[in-house]
Coordinates of C-alpha atoms and ligand atoms in Angstrom, one line a residue:
M274 CA 0.0 0.0 0.0
S275 CA 1.4 3.4 -1.0
L276 CA 1.8 6.0 1.6
A277 CA 3.8 8.2 -0.8
N278 CA 2.1 11.4 0.0
N279 CA 1.6 10.9 3.7
K280 CA 4.2 11.6 6.3
D281 CA 1.9 10.3 9.0
T282 CA 2.5 6.5 8.9
S283 CA 0.2 5.6 11.8
P284 CA -2.6 3.2 10.9
L285 CA -5.8 4.7 9.7
K286 CA -8.6 4.2 12.2
S287 CA -12.2 5.6 11.8
K288 CA -12.4 6.2 15.5
D289 CA -9.7 8.9 15.1
F290 CA -12.3 11.0 13.2
G291 CA -14.7 11.1 16.2
E292 CA -18.0 9.6 17.0
N293 CA -20.1 12.0 15.0
F294 CA -18.2 11.6 11.8
V295 CA -20.4 10.0 9.1
W296 CA -19.1 7.3 6.8
G297 CA -21.0 6.3 3.7
V298 CA -21.3 5.5 0.0
S299 CA -22.6 7.7 -2.8
T300 CA -24.6 6.9 -5.9
A301 CA -27.0 8.6 -8.4
A302 CA -30.3 7.5 -9.9
Y303 CA -29.4 7.3 -13.6
Q304 CA -26.1 5.6 -12.9
I305 CA -27.6 2.7 -11.0
E306 CA -31.4 2.3 -11.3
G307 CA -32.1 1.1 -14.8
S308 CA -35.8 0.4 -15.4
H309 CA -35.7 3.6 -17.4
N310 CA -39.2 3.4 -18.7
K311 CA -40.9 1.2 -16.1
N312 CA -44.0 2.0 -14.0
G313 CA -44.7 5.4 -15.4
K314 CA -41.1 6.8 -15.7
S315 CA -40.6 9.0 -18.7
A316 CA -37.4 10.0 -20.5
S317 CA -34.7 12.2 -18.9
I318 CA -32.1 14.0 -20.9
W319 CA -29.7 11.2 -20.2
D320 CA -32.0 8.6 -21.6
I321 CA -32.2 10.7 -24.8
F322 CA -28.5 11.7 -24.9
S323 CA -27.3 8.2 -24.5
S324 CA -29.7 6.8 -27.1
K325 CA -27.9 8.9 -29.8
K326 CA -24.9 7.4 -31.5
G327 CA -21.5 8.6 -30.7
N328 CA -22.3 10.4 -27.4
I329 CA -21.3 7.6 -25.0
Y330 CA -18.4 5.2 -25.0
Q331 CA -19.4 2.2 -27.1
D332 CA -22.9 3.7 -27.3
Q333 CA -23.8 2.4 -23.9
N334 CA -26.6 3.7 -21.8
G335 CA -28.3 3.5 -18.4
T336 CA -31.4 1.6 -19.4
I337 CA -30.5 -1.3 -17.1
A338 CA -27.4 0.0 -15.3
C339 CA -27.0 -2.0 -12.0
D340 CA -30.7 -2.8 -12.0
F341 CA -30.9 -1.1 -8.6
Y342 CA -34.6 -0.5 -9.2
K343 CA -35.2 -4.2 -8.8
K344 CA -32.2 -5.1 -6.7
Y345 CA -32.4 -2.3 -4.1
K346 CA -33.0 -4.7 -1.2
E347 CA -30.1 -6.9 -2.1
D348 CA -27.8 -3.9 -2.5
I349 CA -28.9 -2.3 0.8
L350 CA -28.4 -5.6 2.6
L351 CA -24.9 -5.8 1.1
M352 CA -24.2 -2.3 2.4
K353 CA -25.4 -3.3 5.8
S354 CA -23.0 -6.3 5.7
M355 CA -20.2 -3.8 4.9
N356 CA -21.0 -1.8 8.0
I357 CA -22.2 1.1 5.9
T358 CA -24.5 3.4 7.9
N359 CA -25.0 6.2 5.4
F360 CA -26.3 5.9 1.8
R361 CA -26.4 8.8 -0.6
F362 CA -28.7 8.4 -3.6
S363 CA -30.7 10.7 -5.8
I364 CA -34.3 11.0 -6.9
S365 CA -35.0 10.5 -10.6
W366 CA -37.1 13.5 -11.6
T367 CA -38.9 11.6 -14.4
R368 CA -39.8 8.7 -12.1
V369 CA -41.7 10.9 -9.7
L370 CA -42.9 13.6 -12.1
P371 CA -43.1 12.1 -15.6
N372 CA -44.2 15.3 -17.1
G373 CA -41.6 17.3 -15.3
V374 CA -44.3 19.1 -13.4
G375 CA -47.9 18.3 -12.6
E376 CA -49.2 14.9 -11.9
V377 CA -47.1 12.9 -9.4
N378 CA -46.4 9.3 -10.3
K379 CA -47.4 7.2 -7.3
E380 CA -45.3 4.2 -8.4
G381 CA -42.2 6.4 -8.5
I382 CA -42.9 7.8 -5.0
A383 CA -43.5 4.2 -3.8
F384 CA -40.1 3.1 -5.1
Y385 CA -38.2 5.8 -3.1
N386 CA -40.4 5.1 -0.1
N387 CA -39.4 1.5 -0.3
V388 CA -35.7 2.4 -0.6
I389 CA -35.9 4.8 2.3
D390 CA -37.9 2.5 4.5
F391 CA -35.6 -0.4 3.8
C392 CA -32.5 1.7 4.6
L393 CA -34.0 2.7 7.9
E394 CA -34.9 -0.9 8.7
C395 CA -31.3 -1.8 8.1
N396 CA -30.1 1.2 10.3
I397 CA -28.8 3.0 7.3
T398 CA -29.4 6.8 7.1
P399 CA -30.6 8.0 3.8
W400 CA -28.8 11.1 2.3
V401 CA -30.8 12.3 -0.7
T402 CA -29.7 14.4 -3.6
I403 CA -32.6 16.1 -5.3
Y404 CA -30.9 16.7 -8.6
H405 CA -28.2 14.5 -10.0
W406 CA -28.3 15.6 -13.7
D407 CA -31.3 13.7 -15.0
L408 CA -33.6 16.6 -16.1
P409 CA -36.9 15.5 -17.8
Q410 CA -36.4 15.7 -21.5
I411 CA -39.8 17.3 -21.7
L412 CA -38.4 20.3 -19.8
E413 CA -35.2 20.3 -21.9
D414 CA -37.4 20.6 -25.0
K415 CA -38.4 24.0 -23.5
G416 CA -34.8 25.1 -22.9
G417 CA -34.0 23.1 -19.8
W418 CA -31.6 24.9 -17.4
A419 CA -31.2 27.8 -19.8
N420 CA -34.9 28.7 -19.4
R421 CA -35.7 30.7 -16.4
E422 CA -38.9 28.7 -15.9
I423 CA -36.7 26.1 -14.4
L424 CA -37.0 28.0 -11.2
E425 CA -40.7 27.0 -11.0
W426 CA -40.2 23.5 -12.4
F427 CA -37.4 22.8 -10.0
S428 CA -39.4 24.2 -7.0
E429 CA -42.1 21.8 -7.8
F430 CA -39.8 18.9 -8.0
A431 CA -38.0 19.9 -4.7
T432 CA -41.4 20.3 -3.1
V433 CA -42.5 16.8 -4.2
C434 CA -39.3 15.3 -2.7
A435 CA -39.6 17.3 0.5
T436 CA -43.3 16.5 1.2
N437 CA -43.1 12.9 0.3
F438 CA -39.8 11.9 1.9
G439 CA -39.0 14.6 4.4
D440 CA -40.7 12.8 7.3
R441 CA -37.9 10.2 7.2
V442 CA -35.1 11.8 5.2
K443 CA -33.3 14.5 7.2
N444 CA -30.1 14.8 5.2
W445 CA -30.5 16.6 1.8
M446 CA -28.4 17.9 -1.0
V447 CA -30.0 20.2 -3.4
L448 CA -27.8 19.9 -6.5
N449 CA -25.0 17.6 -7.5
E450 CA -21.9 19.3 -9.0
P451 CA -23.6 22.2 -10.9
M452 CA -20.3 23.2 -12.5
V453 CA -20.2 19.8 -14.2
F454 CA -23.8 19.6 -15.4
T455 CA -23.7 23.2 -16.7
G456 CA -20.2 23.0 -18.1
A457 CA -20.2 19.6 -19.6
G458 CA -23.9 19.7 -20.6
Y459 CA -24.5 23.3 -21.7
F460 CA -21.0 24.6 -22.7
L461 CA -18.9 21.7 -24.0
G462 CA -21.8 19.5 -25.1
V463 CA -20.1 16.3 -23.9
H464 CA -22.8 15.5 -21.4
A465 CA -26.6 15.6 -21.7
P466 CA -28.3 17.6 -23.1
G467 CA -25.3 18.1 -25.4
K468 CA -25.7 21.9 -25.8
K469 CA -22.7 24.1 -26.6
G470 CA -21.7 27.7 -26.1
L471 CA -22.1 30.7 -23.8
K472 CA -25.7 31.4 -24.7
H473 CA -26.7 28.1 -23.1
F474 CA -24.0 28.0 -20.4
L475 CA -24.4 31.4 -18.8
P476 CA -28.2 31.3 -18.2
A477 CA -27.9 27.6 -17.1
V478 CA -25.3 28.7 -14.5
H479 CA -27.4 31.5 -13.2
H480 CA -30.6 29.4 -13.0
A481 CA -28.7 26.6 -11.2
V482 CA -27.4 29.1 -8.7
L483 CA -30.9 30.4 -8.1
C484 CA -32.3 26.8 -7.8
Q485 CA -29.6 25.8 -5.4
A486 CA -30.7 28.5 -3.0
K487 CA -34.4 28.0 -3.8
G488 CA -34.2 24.3 -3.1
G489 CA -32.5 25.0 0.2
R490 CA -35.4 27.4 1.2
I491 CA -38.0 24.8 0.2
L492 CA -36.4 22.1 2.3
R493 CA -36.0 24.4 5.2
K494 CA -39.7 25.3 5.1
L495 CA -41.0 21.8 4.6
V496 CA -38.7 19.4 6.4
P497 CA -38.4 19.8 10.1
N498 CA -34.9 19.3 11.5
A499 CA -33.4 19.0 8.1
N500 CA -29.6 19.0 7.5
I501 CA -29.4 20.9 4.2
G502 CA -26.5 20.9 1.9
T503 CA -25.5 21.0 -1.8
T504 CA -22.5 19.6 -3.5
F505 CA -19.5 21.0 -5.4
S506 CA -17.0 19.4 -7.7
C507 CA -13.5 20.8 -7.0
S508 CA -9.9 20.3 -7.8
Q509 CA -6.8 21.8 -6.4
I510 CA -5.4 24.1 -9.1
T511 CA -1.7 24.5 -9.6
P512 CA -0.1 26.8 -12.2
R513 CA 2.3 25.0 -14.5
S514 CA 5.0 27.5 -13.9
S515 CA 5.7 30.6 -11.8
K516 CA 5.2 32.7 -15.0
K517 CA 2.7 35.5 -14.4
K518 CA 0.5 34.3 -17.3
D519 CA 0.3 30.8 -15.9
I520 CA -0.6 32.1 -12.5
I521 CA -3.4 34.2 -14.0
A522 CA -4.6 31.2 -16.0
A523 CA -4.7 29.1 -12.8
K524 CA -6.6 31.8 -11.0
K525 CA -9.2 31.8 -13.7
A526 CA -9.5 28.0 -13.7
D527 CA -9.9 28.1 -9.9
A528 CA -12.7 30.7 -10.1
M529 CA -14.5 28.6 -12.7
L530 CA -14.0 25.1 -11.2
N531 CA -14.0 25.9 -7.5
R532 CA -15.8 29.2 -6.7
L533 CA -18.5 29.8 -9.3
F534 CA -21.4 28.1 -7.5
L535 CA -20.3 28.5 -3.9
E536 CA -19.6 32.2 -3.7
P537 CA -23.1 33.4 -4.9
S538 CA -24.7 31.2 -2.3
L539 CA -22.6 33.0 0.3
G540 CA -23.7 36.4 -0.9
M541 CA -20.4 37.1 -2.7
G542 CA -21.7 37.2 -6.2
Y543 CA -20.0 35.7 -9.2
P544 CA -16.1 35.7 -9.4
T545 CA -16.2 38.3 -12.3
E546 CA -13.0 39.9 -11.2
D547 CA -11.1 36.8 -12.3
V548 CA -13.3 35.7 -15.2
S549 CA -14.7 38.8 -16.9
V550 CA -17.0 36.8 -19.3
L551 CA -19.2 36.0 -16.3
E552 CA -20.2 39.7 -16.3
K553 CA -22.5 38.7 -19.2
I554 CA -24.7 36.8 -16.7
E555 CA -26.0 40.3 -16.0
K556 CA -28.3 39.8 -19.0
Y557 CA -30.2 37.1 -17.2
F558 CA -30.3 39.0 -13.9
K559 CA -33.5 40.2 -12.2
P560 CA -33.1 42.8 -9.4
E561 CA -33.9 40.3 -6.6
D562 CA -31.5 37.6 -7.9
K563 CA -28.4 38.5 -5.9
E564 CA -30.4 38.1 -2.7
D565 CA -32.2 35.1 -4.0
S566 CA -28.9 33.3 -4.7
V567 CA -28.1 33.2 -1.0
F568 CA -28.9 30.4 1.3
E569 CA -27.4 29.4 4.6
F570 CA -26.5 25.8 4.0
D571 CA -26.0 23.6 7.0
F572 CA -23.2 21.9 5.1
I573 CA -21.5 21.8 1.8
G574 CA -20.6 18.6 0.0
V575 CA -17.1 18.6 -1.3
Q576 CA -16.4 16.2 -4.2
N577 CA -12.7 15.8 -5.0
Y578 CA -10.8 13.3 -7.1
T579 CA -7.7 15.0 -8.4
R580 CA -5.8 18.2 -9.0
E581 CA -5.3 20.1 -12.2
I582 CA -2.1 21.7 -13.5
V583 CA -3.1 24.8 -15.5
K584 CA -1.2 26.9 -18.1
H585 CA -1.9 29.9 -20.1
S586 CA -3.3 29.3 -23.6
H587 CA -4.0 31.9 -26.1
F588 CA -6.3 29.6 -28.0
V589 CA -8.9 28.9 -25.4
P590 CA -11.6 31.6 -25.7
Y591 CA -12.7 33.6 -22.6
L592 CA -10.5 31.8 -20.1
K593 CA -7.1 31.7 -21.9
A594 CA -6.3 28.8 -19.6
K595 CA -5.8 25.2 -20.3
I596 CA -5.4 22.0 -18.3
V597 CA -2.2 20.1 -18.8
K598 CA -3.4 16.6 -19.1
A599 CA -2.2 14.1 -16.5
T600 CA -1.5 11.6 -19.3
K601 CA 1.2 14.0 -20.5
R602 CA 2.8 14.5 -17.0
K603 CA 4.1 11.0 -16.3
V604 CA 2.1 10.8 -13.0
K605 CA 0.0 7.9 -11.6
I606 CA -3.5 8.1 -13.2
T607 CA -6.9 6.4 -12.9
Q608 CA -9.0 5.0 -15.7
M609 CA -10.5 8.5 -16.0
D610 CA -7.0 9.8 -16.8
W611 CA -7.1 11.8 -13.5
E612 CA -3.9 12.2 -11.5
V613 CA -3.8 10.3 -8.2
Y614 CA -2.9 13.2 -5.9
P615 CA -4.1 12.8 -2.3
P616 CA -3.1 16.2 -0.9
S617 CA -5.6 17.8 -3.3
I618 CA -8.5 16.8 -0.9
S619 CA -7.0 18.4 2.2
K620 CA -6.1 21.5 0.2
M621 CA -9.7 21.8 -1.0
L622 CA -11.2 21.1 2.4
T623 CA -9.0 23.8 3.9
K624 CA -9.9 26.2 1.1
F625 CA -13.7 25.8 1.5
D626 CA -13.4 25.8 5.3
A627 CA -11.8 29.3 5.1
Y628 CA -15.1 30.8 3.9
S629 CA -16.8 32.2 7.0
G630 CA -20.2 31.2 5.6
V631 CA -19.3 27.5 5.3
K632 CA -20.5 25.9 8.5
N633 CA -19.8 22.3 8.0
I634 CA -18.2 20.1 5.3
I635 CA -19.0 16.6 4.3
V636 CA -16.9 14.8 1.6
T637 CA -19.9 13.6 -0.4
E638 CA -17.7 11.9 -3.0
N639 CA -14.2 10.6 -3.4
G640 CA -13.0 7.5 -5.1
A641 CA -11.2 6.0 -8.1
A642 CA -11.7 4.0 -11.2
F643 CA -9.1 1.3 -12.0
N644 CA -9.0 -1.6 -14.3
D645 CA -10.1 -4.4 -11.9
V646 CA -9.2 -7.9 -12.7
M647 CA -11.1 -10.9 -11.4
V648 CA -8.9 -13.8 -10.5
N649 CA -10.6 -16.9 -9.1
G650 CA -13.6 -14.9 -8.3
E651 CA -11.7 -12.3 -6.3
I652 CA -10.7 -8.7 -7.1
N653 CA -7.6 -7.6 -5.4
D654 CA -7.9 -3.9 -6.2
E655 CA -4.8 -2.6 -4.4
D656 CA -4.7 0.6 -6.4
R657 CA -8.2 1.6 -5.2
T658 CA -7.5 0.6 -1.7
A659 CA -4.3 2.6 -1.6
Y660 CA -6.1 5.6 -3.2
L661 CA -8.9 5.5 -0.6
H662 CA -6.4 5.1 2.2
D663 CA -4.3 7.9 1.1
Y664 CA -7.1 10.3 0.5
I665 CA -8.9 9.5 3.7
K666 CA -5.6 10.1 5.5
E667 CA -5.5 13.6 4.0
V668 CA -9.1 14.2 5.2
K669 CA -7.9 13.2 8.7
K670 CA -4.9 15.6 8.4
A671 CA -7.3 18.5 7.4
K672 CA -9.6 17.6 10.4
E673 CA -6.6 17.6 12.8
Q674 CA -5.6 21.0 11.5
G675 CA -9.0 22.3 12.4
V676 CA -11.1 22.0 9.3
N677 CA -14.7 21.4 10.1
V678 CA -15.1 18.2 8.0
N679 CA -17.5 15.7 9.5
G680 CA -18.2 13.0 6.9
Y681 CA -16.8 11.0 4.0
F682 CA -18.7 9.1 1.3
V683 CA -16.9 6.8 -1.2
W684 CA -17.9 7.2 -4.8
T685 CA -19.2 4.6 -5.3
F686 CA -20.9 1.5 -3.9
T687 CA -21.2 -0.7 -7.0
D688 CA -19.6 -0.2 -10.4
N689 CA -22.0 1.8 -12.5
F690 CA -22.8 3.9 -15.5
E691 CA -20.1 6.6 -15.7
W692 CA -21.9 9.1 -17.9
A693 CA -20.1 9.7 -21.3
E694 CA -17.5 7.0 -20.3
G695 CA -20.2 4.3 -20.1
Y696 CA -19.3 1.2 -18.1
F697 CA -15.6 1.4 -18.8
P698 CA -14.4 3.1 -15.6
R699 CA -15.1 1.0 -12.6
F700 CA -15.4 3.1 -9.4
G701 CA -17.2 0.6 -7.2
L702 CA -16.3 -1.0 -3.9
V703 CA -18.4 -3.8 -5.3
H704 CA -17.8 -5.3 -8.7
V705 CA -20.8 -5.7 -11.0
D706 CA -20.8 -8.3 -13.8
F707 CA -23.2 -6.3 -16.1
S708 CA -24.2 -9.4 -18.1
T709 CA -25.5 -11.3 -15.0
Q710 CA -25.8 -8.4 -12.4
K711 CA -23.7 -10.5 -10.0
R712 CA -22.1 -8.4 -7.2
T713 CA -18.7 -9.3 -5.9
M714 CA -17.1 -7.3 -3.1
K715 CA -13.7 -6.1 -4.1
K716 CA -10.7 -6.0 -1.7
S717 CA -11.3 -2.3 -1.3
G718 CA -14.9 -3.1 -0.2
H719 CA -13.6 -5.4 2.5
W720 CA -11.0 -2.9 3.5
Y721 CA -13.6 -0.1 3.8
A722 CA -15.9 -2.3 5.8
K723 CA -13.2 -3.0 8.2
L724 CA -12.2 0.7 8.4
I725 CA -15.6 1.9 9.4
E726 CA -16.6 -1.1 11.6
L727 CA -17.7 0.2 15.0
Ligands
LIG863 C1 -19.0 13.2 -10.0 C2 -20.5 12.8 -10.1 O1 -21.3 13.4 -9.1 C3 -20.7 11.3 -10.3 O2 -22.0 11.2 -10.9 C4 -19.6 10.7 -11.1 O3 -19.9 9.4 -11.4 C5 -18.3 10.8 -10.2 N1 -18.1 12.1 -9.9 C6 -17.1 10.2 -10.9 O4 -16.8 10.8 -12.1

């Protein structure tokens, strides 16, 4: 096991994180559920995007995924057997509201009620993400996140979630990684809905910022004793050199990748001083929007996997900044071509903790995809185990240095549908044979179970 980036060589023990520290696993509806058109569910943007040739690795899709819709009991029991006491999952919008708004699908609600009740029966606390990227296609046809009406659509969805599940679910996350679903989905076009350019991206960003706060307010009003958060993707950003232009490029990348969605929620507005193109968001602004972007979250979810090295590039419009790919840097990488760099997580925790408005931090995702090989029915995934070990050690280091971090969730429980990369990257603690749906706990799963054992 590599301890390369850790000076602290003492064994990792969960009890060193304190009694109230929560340990769990994270998932998302489209990546695991399957049953994409069963019992009243309609199409989301991911159903449509992945049905089009060329969008996803080997034209794969989430129509079956891990079949969690049918196998939820088996999976939750497996979690229980692994000492997992916190399970993060998301609600599929089109399962509960097939028309995006309006009539509620009773069978969709029943499914999540069953999942929640079974978790509670197994002493597993549910952590629910309201929106993990699967917008109803019917709403995308009207402009999706780029249409300001999303504020009403999303409010309705959040209200349905809060009123139906809020009696038993107390831990909530409003949005999952808004930078990724707006950036990849509405600027680069590599994720659903496949839109490109600033005219989609900027309104989508602004509306996501408003929905993030609005969702928080809805939960606060409707769910007694709720613990309300939202999650952010983030990466430590390092300039490639000490040249001024690389430092400026790194600052811009940091503003886009790490600050864009957090700062408006804290009342700080958009980081326009570093990224001037964000001034164009003004066009979509109503007078009350600055205030309406603010919400006092009980916690923020930090999702960190890697760091990025950034250099100046004249050819990149607006940002003039470019990521130096990890594959070109001769560093250890995962199947996602992301650098394995454990100190990134402690740096990001420290950075977010420094905002006075951030009250509490939960690592709502961290994990790694590696090429798992099954030998005699076993998967000895040392790379993943070492990755988790080294990153969790960095979380511990941050906590010891005073960062208010109080939870850690592995991405992810079972191997699943990794968006545009399909089923190729395997992130799970549990291996899935997608032709038989057989689950096999990997070595890392056994290791995590032992780590978090009470
Ligand atoms: C971010 C996303 O929230 C999740 O859906 C994704 O699978 C993981 N990170 C890994 O890329």
